[in-house]
Structures are given as structure tokens and as C-alpha cells.
Short mmCIF file of C-alpha atoms and ligand atoms in Angstrom, two decimals:
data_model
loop_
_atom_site.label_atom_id
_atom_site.label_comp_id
_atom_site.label_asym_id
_atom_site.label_seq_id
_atom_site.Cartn_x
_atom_site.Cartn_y
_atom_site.Cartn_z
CA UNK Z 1 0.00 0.00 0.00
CA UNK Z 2 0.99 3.39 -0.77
CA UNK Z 3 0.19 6.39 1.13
CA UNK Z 4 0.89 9.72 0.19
CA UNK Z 5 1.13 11.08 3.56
CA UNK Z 6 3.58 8.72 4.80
CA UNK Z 7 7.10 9.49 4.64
CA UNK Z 8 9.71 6.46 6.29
CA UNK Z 9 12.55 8.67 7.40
CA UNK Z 10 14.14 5.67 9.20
CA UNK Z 11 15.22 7.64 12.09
CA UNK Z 12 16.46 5.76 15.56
CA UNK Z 13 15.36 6.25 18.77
CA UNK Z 14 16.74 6.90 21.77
CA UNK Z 15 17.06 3.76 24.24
CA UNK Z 16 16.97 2.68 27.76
CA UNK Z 17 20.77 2.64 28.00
CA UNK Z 18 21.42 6.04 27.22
CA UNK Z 19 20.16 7.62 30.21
CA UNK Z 20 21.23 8.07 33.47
CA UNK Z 21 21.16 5.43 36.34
CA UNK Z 22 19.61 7.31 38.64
CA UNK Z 23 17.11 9.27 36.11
CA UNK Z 24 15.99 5.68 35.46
CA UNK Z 25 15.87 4.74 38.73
CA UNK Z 26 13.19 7.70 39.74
CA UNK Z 27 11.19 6.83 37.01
CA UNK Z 28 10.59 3.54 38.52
CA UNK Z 29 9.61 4.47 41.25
CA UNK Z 30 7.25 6.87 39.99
CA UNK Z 31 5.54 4.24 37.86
CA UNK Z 32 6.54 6.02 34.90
CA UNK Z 33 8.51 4.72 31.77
CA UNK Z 34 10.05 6.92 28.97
CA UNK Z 35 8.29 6.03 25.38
CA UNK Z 36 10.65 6.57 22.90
CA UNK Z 37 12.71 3.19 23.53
CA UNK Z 38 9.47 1.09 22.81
CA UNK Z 39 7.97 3.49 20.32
CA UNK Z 40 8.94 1.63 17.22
CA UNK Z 41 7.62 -1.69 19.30
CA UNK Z 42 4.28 -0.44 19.56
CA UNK Z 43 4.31 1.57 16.23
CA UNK Z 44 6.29 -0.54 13.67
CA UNK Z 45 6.06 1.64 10.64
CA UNK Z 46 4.41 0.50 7.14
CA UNK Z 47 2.71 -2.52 8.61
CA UNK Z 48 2.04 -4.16 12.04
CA UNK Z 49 4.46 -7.49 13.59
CA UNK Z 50 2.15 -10.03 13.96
CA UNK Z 51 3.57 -12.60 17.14
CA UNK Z 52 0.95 -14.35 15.16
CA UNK Z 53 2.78 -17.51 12.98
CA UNK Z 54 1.45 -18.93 9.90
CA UNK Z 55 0.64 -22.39 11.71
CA UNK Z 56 -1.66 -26.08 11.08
CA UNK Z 57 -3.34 -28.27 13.33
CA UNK Z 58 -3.32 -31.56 12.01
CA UNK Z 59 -7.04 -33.59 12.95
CA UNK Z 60 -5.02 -37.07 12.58
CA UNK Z 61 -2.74 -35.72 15.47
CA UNK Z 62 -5.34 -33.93 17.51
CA UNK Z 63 -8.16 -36.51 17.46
CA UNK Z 64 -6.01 -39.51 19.33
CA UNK Z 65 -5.44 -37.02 21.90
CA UNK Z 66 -8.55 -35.58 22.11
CA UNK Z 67 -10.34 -39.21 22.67
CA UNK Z 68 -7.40 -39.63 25.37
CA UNK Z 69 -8.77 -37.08 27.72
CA UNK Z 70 -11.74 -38.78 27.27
CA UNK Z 71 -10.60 -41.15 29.16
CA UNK Z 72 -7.89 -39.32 31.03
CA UNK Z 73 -10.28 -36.75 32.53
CA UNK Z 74 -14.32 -37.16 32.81
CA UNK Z 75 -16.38 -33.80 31.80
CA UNK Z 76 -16.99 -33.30 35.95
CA UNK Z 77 -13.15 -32.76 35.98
CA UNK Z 78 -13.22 -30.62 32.63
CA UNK Z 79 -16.72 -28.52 32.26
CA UNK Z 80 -15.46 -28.34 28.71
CA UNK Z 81 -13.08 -31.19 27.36
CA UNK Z 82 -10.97 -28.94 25.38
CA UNK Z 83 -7.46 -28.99 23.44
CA UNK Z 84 -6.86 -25.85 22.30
CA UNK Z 85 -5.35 -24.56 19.54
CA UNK Z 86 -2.13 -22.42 21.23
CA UNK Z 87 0.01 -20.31 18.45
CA UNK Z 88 3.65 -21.17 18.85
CA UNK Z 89 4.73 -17.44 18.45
CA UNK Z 90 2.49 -16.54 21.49
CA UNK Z 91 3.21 -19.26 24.05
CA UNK Z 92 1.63 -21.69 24.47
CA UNK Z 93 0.08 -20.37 27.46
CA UNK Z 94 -1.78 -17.58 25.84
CA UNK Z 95 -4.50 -19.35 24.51
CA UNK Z 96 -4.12 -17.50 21.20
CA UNK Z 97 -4.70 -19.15 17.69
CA UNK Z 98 -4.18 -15.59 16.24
CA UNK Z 99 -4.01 -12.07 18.47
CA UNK Z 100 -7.87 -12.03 18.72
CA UNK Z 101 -8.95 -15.28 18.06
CA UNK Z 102 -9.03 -18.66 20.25
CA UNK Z 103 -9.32 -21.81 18.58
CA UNK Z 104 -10.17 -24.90 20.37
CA UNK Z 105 -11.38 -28.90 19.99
CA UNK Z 106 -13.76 -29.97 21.90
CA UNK Z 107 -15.29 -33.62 22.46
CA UNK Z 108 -18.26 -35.17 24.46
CA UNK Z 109 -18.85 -38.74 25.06
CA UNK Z 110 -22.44 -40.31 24.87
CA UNK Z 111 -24.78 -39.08 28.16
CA UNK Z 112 -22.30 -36.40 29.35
CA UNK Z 113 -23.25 -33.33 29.54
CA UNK Z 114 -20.81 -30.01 29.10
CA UNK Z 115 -22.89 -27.92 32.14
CA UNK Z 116 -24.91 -24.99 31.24
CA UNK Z 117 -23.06 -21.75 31.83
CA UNK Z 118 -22.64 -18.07 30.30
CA UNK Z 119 -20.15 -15.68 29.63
CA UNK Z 120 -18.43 -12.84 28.34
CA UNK Z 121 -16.57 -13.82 25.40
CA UNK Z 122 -18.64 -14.99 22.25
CA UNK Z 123 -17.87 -18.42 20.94
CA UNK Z 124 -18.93 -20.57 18.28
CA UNK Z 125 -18.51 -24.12 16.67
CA UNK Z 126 -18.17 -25.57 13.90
CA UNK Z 127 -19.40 -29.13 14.23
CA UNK Z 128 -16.78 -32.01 12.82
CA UNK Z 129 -17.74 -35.73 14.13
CA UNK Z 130 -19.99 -37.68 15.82
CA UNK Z 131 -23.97 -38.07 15.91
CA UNK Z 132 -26.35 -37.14 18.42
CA UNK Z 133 -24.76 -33.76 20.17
CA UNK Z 134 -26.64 -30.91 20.52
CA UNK Z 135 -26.04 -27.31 21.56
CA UNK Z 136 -28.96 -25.80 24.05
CA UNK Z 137 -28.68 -21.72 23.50
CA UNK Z 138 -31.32 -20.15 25.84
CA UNK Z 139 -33.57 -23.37 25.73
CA UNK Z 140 -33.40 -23.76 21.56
CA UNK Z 141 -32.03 -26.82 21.02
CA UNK Z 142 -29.55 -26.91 18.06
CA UNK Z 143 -28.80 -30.30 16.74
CA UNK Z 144 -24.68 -30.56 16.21
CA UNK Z 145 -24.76 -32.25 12.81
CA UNK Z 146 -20.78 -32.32 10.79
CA UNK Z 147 -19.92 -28.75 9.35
CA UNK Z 148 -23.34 -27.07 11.02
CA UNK Z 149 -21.90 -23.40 12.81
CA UNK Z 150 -23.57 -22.64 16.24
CA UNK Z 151 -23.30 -19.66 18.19
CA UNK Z 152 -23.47 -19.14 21.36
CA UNK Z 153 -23.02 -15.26 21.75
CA UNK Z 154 -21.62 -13.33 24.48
CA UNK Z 155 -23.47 -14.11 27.74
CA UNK Z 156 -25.97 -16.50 26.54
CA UNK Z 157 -27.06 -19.59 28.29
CA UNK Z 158 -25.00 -22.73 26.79
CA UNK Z 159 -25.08 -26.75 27.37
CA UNK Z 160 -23.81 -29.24 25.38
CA UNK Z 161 -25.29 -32.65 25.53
CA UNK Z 162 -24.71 -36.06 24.06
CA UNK Z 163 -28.09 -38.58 22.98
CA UNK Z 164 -26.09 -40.55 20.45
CA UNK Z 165 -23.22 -43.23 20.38
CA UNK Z 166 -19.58 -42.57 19.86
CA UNK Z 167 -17.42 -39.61 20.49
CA UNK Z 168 -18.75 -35.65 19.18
CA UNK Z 169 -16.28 -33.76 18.32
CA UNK Z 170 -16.67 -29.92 16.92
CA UNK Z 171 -14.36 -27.04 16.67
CA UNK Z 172 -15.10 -23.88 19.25
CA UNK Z 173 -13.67 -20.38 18.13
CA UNK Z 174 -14.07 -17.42 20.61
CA UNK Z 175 -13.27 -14.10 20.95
CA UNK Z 176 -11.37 -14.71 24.43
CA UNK Z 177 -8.10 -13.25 23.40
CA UNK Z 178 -9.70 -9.59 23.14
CA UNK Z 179 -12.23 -10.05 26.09
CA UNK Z 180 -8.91 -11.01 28.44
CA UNK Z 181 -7.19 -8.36 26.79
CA UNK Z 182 -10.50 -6.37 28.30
CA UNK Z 183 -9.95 -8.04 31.53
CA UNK Z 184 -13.33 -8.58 30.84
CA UNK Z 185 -13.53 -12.32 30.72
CA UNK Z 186 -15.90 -14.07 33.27
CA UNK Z 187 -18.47 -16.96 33.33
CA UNK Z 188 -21.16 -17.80 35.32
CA UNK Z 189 -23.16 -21.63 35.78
CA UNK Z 190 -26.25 -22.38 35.82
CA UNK Z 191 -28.67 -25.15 36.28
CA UNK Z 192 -29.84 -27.37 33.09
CA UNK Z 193 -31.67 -25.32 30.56
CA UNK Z 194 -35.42 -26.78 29.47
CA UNK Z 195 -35.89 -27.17 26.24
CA UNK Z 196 -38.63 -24.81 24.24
CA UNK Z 197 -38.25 -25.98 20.81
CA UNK Z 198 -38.72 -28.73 18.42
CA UNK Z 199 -37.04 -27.71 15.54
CA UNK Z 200 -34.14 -24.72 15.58
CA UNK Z 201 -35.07 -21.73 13.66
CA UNK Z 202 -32.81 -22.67 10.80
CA UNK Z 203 -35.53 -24.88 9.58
CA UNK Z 204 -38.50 -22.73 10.98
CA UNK Z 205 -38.92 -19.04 11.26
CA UNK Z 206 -35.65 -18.63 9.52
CA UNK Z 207 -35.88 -21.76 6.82
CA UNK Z 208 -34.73 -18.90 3.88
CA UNK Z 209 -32.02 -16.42 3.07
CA UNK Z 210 -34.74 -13.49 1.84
CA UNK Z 211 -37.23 -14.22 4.09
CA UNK Z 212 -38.07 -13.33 7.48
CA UNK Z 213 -40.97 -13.76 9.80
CA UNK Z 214 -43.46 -10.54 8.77
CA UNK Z 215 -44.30 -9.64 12.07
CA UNK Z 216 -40.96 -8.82 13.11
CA UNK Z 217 -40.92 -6.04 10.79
CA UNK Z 218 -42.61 -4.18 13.59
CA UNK Z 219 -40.08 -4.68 15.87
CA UNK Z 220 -36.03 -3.89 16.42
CA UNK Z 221 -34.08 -6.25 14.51
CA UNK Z 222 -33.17 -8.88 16.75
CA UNK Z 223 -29.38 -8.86 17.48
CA UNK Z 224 -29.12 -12.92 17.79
CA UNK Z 225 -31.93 -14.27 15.51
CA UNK Z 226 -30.72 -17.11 14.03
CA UNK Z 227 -27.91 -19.55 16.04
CA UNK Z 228 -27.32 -22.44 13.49
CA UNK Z 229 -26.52 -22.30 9.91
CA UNK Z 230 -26.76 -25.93 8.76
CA UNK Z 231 -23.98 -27.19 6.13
CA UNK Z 232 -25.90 -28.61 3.72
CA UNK Z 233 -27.59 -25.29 3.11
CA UNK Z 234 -23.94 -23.41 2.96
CA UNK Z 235 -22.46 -25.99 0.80
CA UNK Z 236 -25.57 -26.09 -1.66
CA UNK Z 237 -25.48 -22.03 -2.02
CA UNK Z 238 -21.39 -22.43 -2.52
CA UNK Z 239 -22.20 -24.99 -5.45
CA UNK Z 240 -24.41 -22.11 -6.65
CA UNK Z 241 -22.21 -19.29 -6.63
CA UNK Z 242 -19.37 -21.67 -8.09
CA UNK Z 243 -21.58 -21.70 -11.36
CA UNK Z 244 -21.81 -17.94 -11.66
CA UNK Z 245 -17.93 -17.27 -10.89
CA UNK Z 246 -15.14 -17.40 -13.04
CA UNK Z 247 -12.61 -19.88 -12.27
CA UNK Z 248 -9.75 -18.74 -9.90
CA UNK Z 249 -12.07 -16.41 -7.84
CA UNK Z 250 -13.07 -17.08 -4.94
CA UNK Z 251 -16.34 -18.73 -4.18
CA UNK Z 252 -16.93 -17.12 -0.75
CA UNK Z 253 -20.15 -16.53 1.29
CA UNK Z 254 -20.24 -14.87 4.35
CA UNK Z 255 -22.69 -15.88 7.30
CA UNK Z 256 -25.47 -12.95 8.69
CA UNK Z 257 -27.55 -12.16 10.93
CA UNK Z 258 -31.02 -12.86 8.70
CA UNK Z 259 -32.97 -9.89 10.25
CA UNK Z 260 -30.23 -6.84 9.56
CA UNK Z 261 -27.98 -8.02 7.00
CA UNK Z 262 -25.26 -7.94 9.04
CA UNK Z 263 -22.17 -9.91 10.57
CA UNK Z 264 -23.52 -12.23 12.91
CA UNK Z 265 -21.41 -11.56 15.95
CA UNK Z 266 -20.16 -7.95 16.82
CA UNK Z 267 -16.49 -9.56 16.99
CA UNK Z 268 -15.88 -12.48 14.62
CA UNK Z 269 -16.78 -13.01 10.99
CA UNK Z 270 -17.53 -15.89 9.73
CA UNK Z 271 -17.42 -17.55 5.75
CA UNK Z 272 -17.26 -20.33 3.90
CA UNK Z 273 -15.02 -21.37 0.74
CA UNK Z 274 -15.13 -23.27 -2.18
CA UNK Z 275 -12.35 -24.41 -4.45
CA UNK Z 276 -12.81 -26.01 -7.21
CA UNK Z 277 -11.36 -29.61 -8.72
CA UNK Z 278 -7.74 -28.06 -9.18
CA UNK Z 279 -8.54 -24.52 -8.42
CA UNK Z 280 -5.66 -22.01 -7.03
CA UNK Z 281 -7.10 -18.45 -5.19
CA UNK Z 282 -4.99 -16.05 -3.93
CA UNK Z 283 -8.02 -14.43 -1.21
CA UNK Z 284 -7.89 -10.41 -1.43
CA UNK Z 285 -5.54 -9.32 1.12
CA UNK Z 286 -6.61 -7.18 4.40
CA UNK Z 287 -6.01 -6.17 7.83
CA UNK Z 288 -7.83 -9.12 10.06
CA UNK Z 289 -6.34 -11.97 11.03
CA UNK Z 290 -7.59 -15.51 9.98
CA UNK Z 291 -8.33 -18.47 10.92
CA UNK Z 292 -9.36 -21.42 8.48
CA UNK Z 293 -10.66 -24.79 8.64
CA UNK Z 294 -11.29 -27.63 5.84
CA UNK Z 295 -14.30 -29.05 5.91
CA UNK Z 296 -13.58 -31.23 3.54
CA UNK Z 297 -10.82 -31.57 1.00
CA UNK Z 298 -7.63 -31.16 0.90
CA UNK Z 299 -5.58 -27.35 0.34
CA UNK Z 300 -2.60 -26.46 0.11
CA UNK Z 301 -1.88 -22.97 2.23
CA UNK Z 302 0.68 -20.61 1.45
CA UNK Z 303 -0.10 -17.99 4.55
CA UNK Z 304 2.31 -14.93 4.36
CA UNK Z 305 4.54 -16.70 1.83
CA UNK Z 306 5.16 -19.41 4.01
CA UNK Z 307 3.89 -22.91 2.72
CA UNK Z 308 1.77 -25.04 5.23
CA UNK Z 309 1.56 -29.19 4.57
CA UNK Z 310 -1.81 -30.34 2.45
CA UNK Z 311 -4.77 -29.51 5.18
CA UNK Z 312 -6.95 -32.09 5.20
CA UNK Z 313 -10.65 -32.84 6.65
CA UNK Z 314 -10.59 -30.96 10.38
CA UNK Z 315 -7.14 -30.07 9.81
CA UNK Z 316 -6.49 -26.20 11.14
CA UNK Z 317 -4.61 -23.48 10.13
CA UNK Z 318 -3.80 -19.76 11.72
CA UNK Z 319 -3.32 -16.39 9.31
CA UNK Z 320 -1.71 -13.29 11.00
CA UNK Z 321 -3.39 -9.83 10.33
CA UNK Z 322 -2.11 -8.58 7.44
CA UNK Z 323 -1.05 -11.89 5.70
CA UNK Z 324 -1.54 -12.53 2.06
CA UNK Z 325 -3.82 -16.19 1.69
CA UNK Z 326 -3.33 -18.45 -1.22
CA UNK Z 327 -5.61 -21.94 -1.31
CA UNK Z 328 -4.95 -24.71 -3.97
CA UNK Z 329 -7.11 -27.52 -4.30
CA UNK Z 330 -5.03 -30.69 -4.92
CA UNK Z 331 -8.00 -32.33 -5.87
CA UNK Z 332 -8.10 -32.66 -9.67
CA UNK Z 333 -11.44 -34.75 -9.18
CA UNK Z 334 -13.23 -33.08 -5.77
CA UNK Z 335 -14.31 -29.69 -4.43
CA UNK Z 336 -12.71 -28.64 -1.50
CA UNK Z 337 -14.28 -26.52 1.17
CA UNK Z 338 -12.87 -24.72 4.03
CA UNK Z 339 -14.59 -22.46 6.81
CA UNK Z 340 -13.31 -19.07 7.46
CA UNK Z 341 -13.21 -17.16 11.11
CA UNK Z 342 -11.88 -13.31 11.20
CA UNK Z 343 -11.82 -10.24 13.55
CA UNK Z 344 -12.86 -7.98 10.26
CA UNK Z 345 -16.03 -7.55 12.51
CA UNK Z 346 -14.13 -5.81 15.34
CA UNK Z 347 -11.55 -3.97 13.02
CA UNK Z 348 -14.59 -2.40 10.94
CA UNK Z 349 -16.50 -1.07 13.98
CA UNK Z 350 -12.79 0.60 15.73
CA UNK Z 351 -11.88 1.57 12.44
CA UNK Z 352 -8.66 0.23 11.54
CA UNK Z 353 -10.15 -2.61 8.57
CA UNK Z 354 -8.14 -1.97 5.52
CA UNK Z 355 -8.30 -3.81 2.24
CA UNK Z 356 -5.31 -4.08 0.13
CA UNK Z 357 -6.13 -5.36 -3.29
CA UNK Z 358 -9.29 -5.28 -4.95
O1 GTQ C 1 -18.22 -24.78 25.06
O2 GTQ C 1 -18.78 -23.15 26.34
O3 GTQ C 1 -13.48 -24.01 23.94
O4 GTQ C 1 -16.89 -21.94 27.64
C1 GTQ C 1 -13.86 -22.61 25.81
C2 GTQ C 1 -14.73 -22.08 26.73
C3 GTQ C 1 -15.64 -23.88 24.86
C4 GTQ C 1 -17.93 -23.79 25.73
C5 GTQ C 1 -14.32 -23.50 24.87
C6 GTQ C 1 -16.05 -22.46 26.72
C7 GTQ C 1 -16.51 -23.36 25.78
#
């Protein structure tokens, strides 16, 4: 990007060492540090440096794991039986797939139940294995069927139960990086949920993109309307928008909120990808950081210029902010698709979204 305004006169700072012992010493004291030594830390010029690395997840390593702390630790001892998804350049400590986003696995074995509880962040999942789960959000029951997305918003009730046989297994994404960064981040239990519904509103009041129940129209568009976006439906409209784009750009929907059009969480944005039998698609690069999961297929990543190993079904893999993202199907006979989480959400509403190629 060029900007006219900018000029990179690459002058140096002054640093720590260069002043006096006992100047240094009384600004201890006082609580007070000088800037200008961390100035260029804070405010790299030209472009941010992401602690963010280009990084995969491999399902085939995760999964044994995963159905290890099954056994290892039962859900009383875990609330949620997660492995999460920690980005080497953070620590692993951090809990950070990217700056923003969290990135976790999550499994539940038949009649356990994850306990209801609520809290600040905003999370969601994107379903992978297993039959017979179910997310309860505020007594709607949303069945947990492979590649559905659920949300469970910022301080609404959430359980997750198991009716079926066999381990369920679904990705979670949350916005906890930012909401710690807030020290904002708390949860609070409560007792089981009862269920209202019989079918979720995906197949009900909110069955069609276009359509919404009339009566609402009278009323402020609801900010959480719609809480599960079933796969088949996504991966029918990507087969429909593959037919009306040219080869080599991207087939890309993003998920809304039905009743106002937009993003469905104030935070994270989520989207889904096809690529075609052989396809290659360089995504237009911008500000957010990324984080992308195949749903099925396999793609090869090259994520800032650095090339990841073929991704495969439930395999995971972390873009900083700012990184250029180029997919290639190595398929010559099946469609891949991958699922898409940013912060572009957050980074529109403070302001600092930018788009760098058109
Ligand atoms: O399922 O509610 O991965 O509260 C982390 C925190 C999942 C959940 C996570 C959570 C959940």
C-alpha cells in the first residue's frame, strides 16, 4: 500500500541505556517509563508485527489425543473437554490461535453433559464428528450435525449434551483473546436449561435467506436471531455461486444475521469457501487476522509466503493480520471446502479494517 502522507525517514530512537542510572531509577519508582525506547515496538512503521505464525493443526494428530482425555479426565473434571489450539509465536500459554482469536477442539462422550453456563466472550462451533450432540442456547435446542456453525453469543445460556453413540467432536472459536485483553472475561453456571423448541429456527422461522418472519418487521431487529446455519444449506449455495464465478475467484459466502444483513457476531466473521477440482485463489488481502478450517478436501496454504503441509478434513490453520492467503485444491477430481473465522467484525467497527487489493 501506498500512502501519500507517509514518509519512512528511518530515524532511531533513543534507548533505555542512554540515560542516566539514577534518572531511570526515579522513574521507577514513579511508575513512569520513557516512550521513545518502545515506540517503534508499539508503532512498527508501514505494517504491524504479527507474534501471530502462519501455523496447522493436524485432525489425525489432535483426534487420538482428544479421545485420550476422554478417558484421562471425565467432563466433571473438565466442564469443557478442550485442546486448544495455542500459536507457537504466542506461548503456548496464551490461549491465542491468532491475536484475537481462540481456537479450540472440543469432544463429548455419549450421556455427558458439558454444564450450562454463560459468559463474556462470544464463541462458536463448527461441528466435525460424531452423531447425536446438541447445543442448548437459551432453551433452543440446536442439533450438532458435521460442518453445522452454532453460536453461542456473548453471555448467553449454553449446554452441550450427548443422545447418540460414539465420540462428538466440533471445533469452538471465541473471541477470548480480546475479552482477556478487556480483563473482561468471566463466566457464570447455571442449572440445566429446558428445552422450548422442536425444531431450531434454521428450519422454521428462519428456513430462507430473503425471508423473514413478517411480524418482526414491527419490531427492532433482533441482534441474535438465528444460532445455526446448517452445512448442507452453505455448501448447496457455494455450489451455486461456483456456477456464476469465473474460475480462480473465490467462491466465498459470508454468514449474517437474517434480520439486519449484518455480521452475525459484533467480533468475529464468519465464511465459507469453495475451491474447485484443481482450483488455485490467492483471497484479497486485508487487515484481520484468519483463521481457516477444511471441511472437507484437501488445500494447500501458502499464509504470508510461508507454505503449510496439504490440510486435510478438520485439519487447522492460523493467518496473522495482514497476511496474504493463497488456497490450492489438490484435488483434480473433488471440491474442496474450508470455513473461514476473522476479527474484520471488530476492526470495521474501531476503524482500523483496511483492504489491500481489490
Ligand atoms: O463450550 O462453552 O473451547 O466456555 C472454551 C470455553 C468452549 C464452551 C471453549 C467455553 C466453551
Amino acid at each position: 500500500m501506498s500512502d501519500p502522507q507517509a514518509h519512512s525517514g528511518a530515524s532511531s530512537l533513543g534507548t533505555l541505556d542512554e540515560l542516566p542510572q539514577d534518572y531511570r531509577d526515579a522513574m521507577t519508582s514513579a511508575n513512569l517509563v520513557p516512550l521513545w525506547p518502545s515506540m517503534r515496538g508499539f508503532l512498527p512503521h508501514d505494517a504491524p508485527r504479527p507474534q501471530t505464525r502462519p501455523a496447522l493443526w493436524r485432525y489425525s494428530e489432535v483426534r487420538p489425543l482428544l479421545l485420550r482425555a476422554g478417558s484421562l479426565t471425565p467432563i466433571e473434571k473438565a466442564e469443557r473437554r478442550v485442546l486448544v489450539f495455542s500459536n507457537p509465536g504466542h506461548g503456548l500459554d496464551g490461549l491465542h490461535c491468532t491475536g484475537t482469536i481462540y481456537v479450540g477442539m472440543q469432544m463429548i462422550l455419549p450421556g455427558e453433559i458439558a454444564p450450562n453456563h454463560r459468559h463474556t466472550p462470544s464463541a462458536v462451533r463448527l461441528v466435525v464428528e460424531g452423531e447425536g450432540g446438541s447445543t442448548i442456547v437459551n432453551g433452543e435446542r440446536l442439533p450438532m450435525e458435521r460442518g453445522d456453525l452454532i453460536l453461542t453469543p456473548a453471555l448467553q445460556w449454553h449446554e452441550h449434551t450427548h443422545a447418540g453413540s460414539g465420540p462428538v467432536i466440533w471445533m469452538d472459536a471465541l473471541d477470548l483473546p480480546l475479552v482477556v485483553g478487556m480483563e473482561a472475561s468471566y463466566a457464570l453456571e447455571g442449572a440445566s436449561q429446558t428445552v422450548k423448541n422442536g425444531l431450531d429456527a434454521s428450519v422454521t422461522r428462519y428456513r430462507r435467506a430473503g425471508l423473514v418472519p413478517y411480524q418482526n418487521f414491527a419490531s427492532p431487529r433482533a441482534q441474535y436471531p438465528l444460532m445455526r446455519w446448517p452445512w448442507a444449506e452453505v455448501r448447496a449455495a457455494l455450489e451455486a455461486l461456483a456456477s456464476d464465478t469465473d474460475e480462480g475467484k473465490p467462491v466465498h459466502l459470508g454468514y449474517v444475521n437474517p434480520e439486519t444483513g449484518g455480521e452475525c457476531l459484533p467480533t468475529l466473521g464468519f465464511s465459507a469457501i469453495m475451491l474447485r477440482s484443481g482450483e488455485e485463489v490467492t483471497l484479497p488481502r486485508d487487515s484481520a487476522s484468519a483463521v481457516f478450517h477444511v471441511v472437507s478436501g484437501t488445500v494447500q496454504a501458502e499464509v504470508a509466503g510461508e507454505a503449510l503441509l496439504n490440510a486435510e478434513d478438520a485439519d487447522v490453520f492460523a493467518a496473522p493480520a495482514h497476511a496474504r492467503v493463497r488456497l490450492v485444491n489438490r484435488s483434480t477430481a473433488k471440491p474442496a471446502f474450508l470455513f473461514q473465522i476473522d476479527d474484520a467484525p471488530l476492526q470495521r467497527k474501531i476503524g482500523i479494517y483496511e483492504r489491500f487489493d481489490a
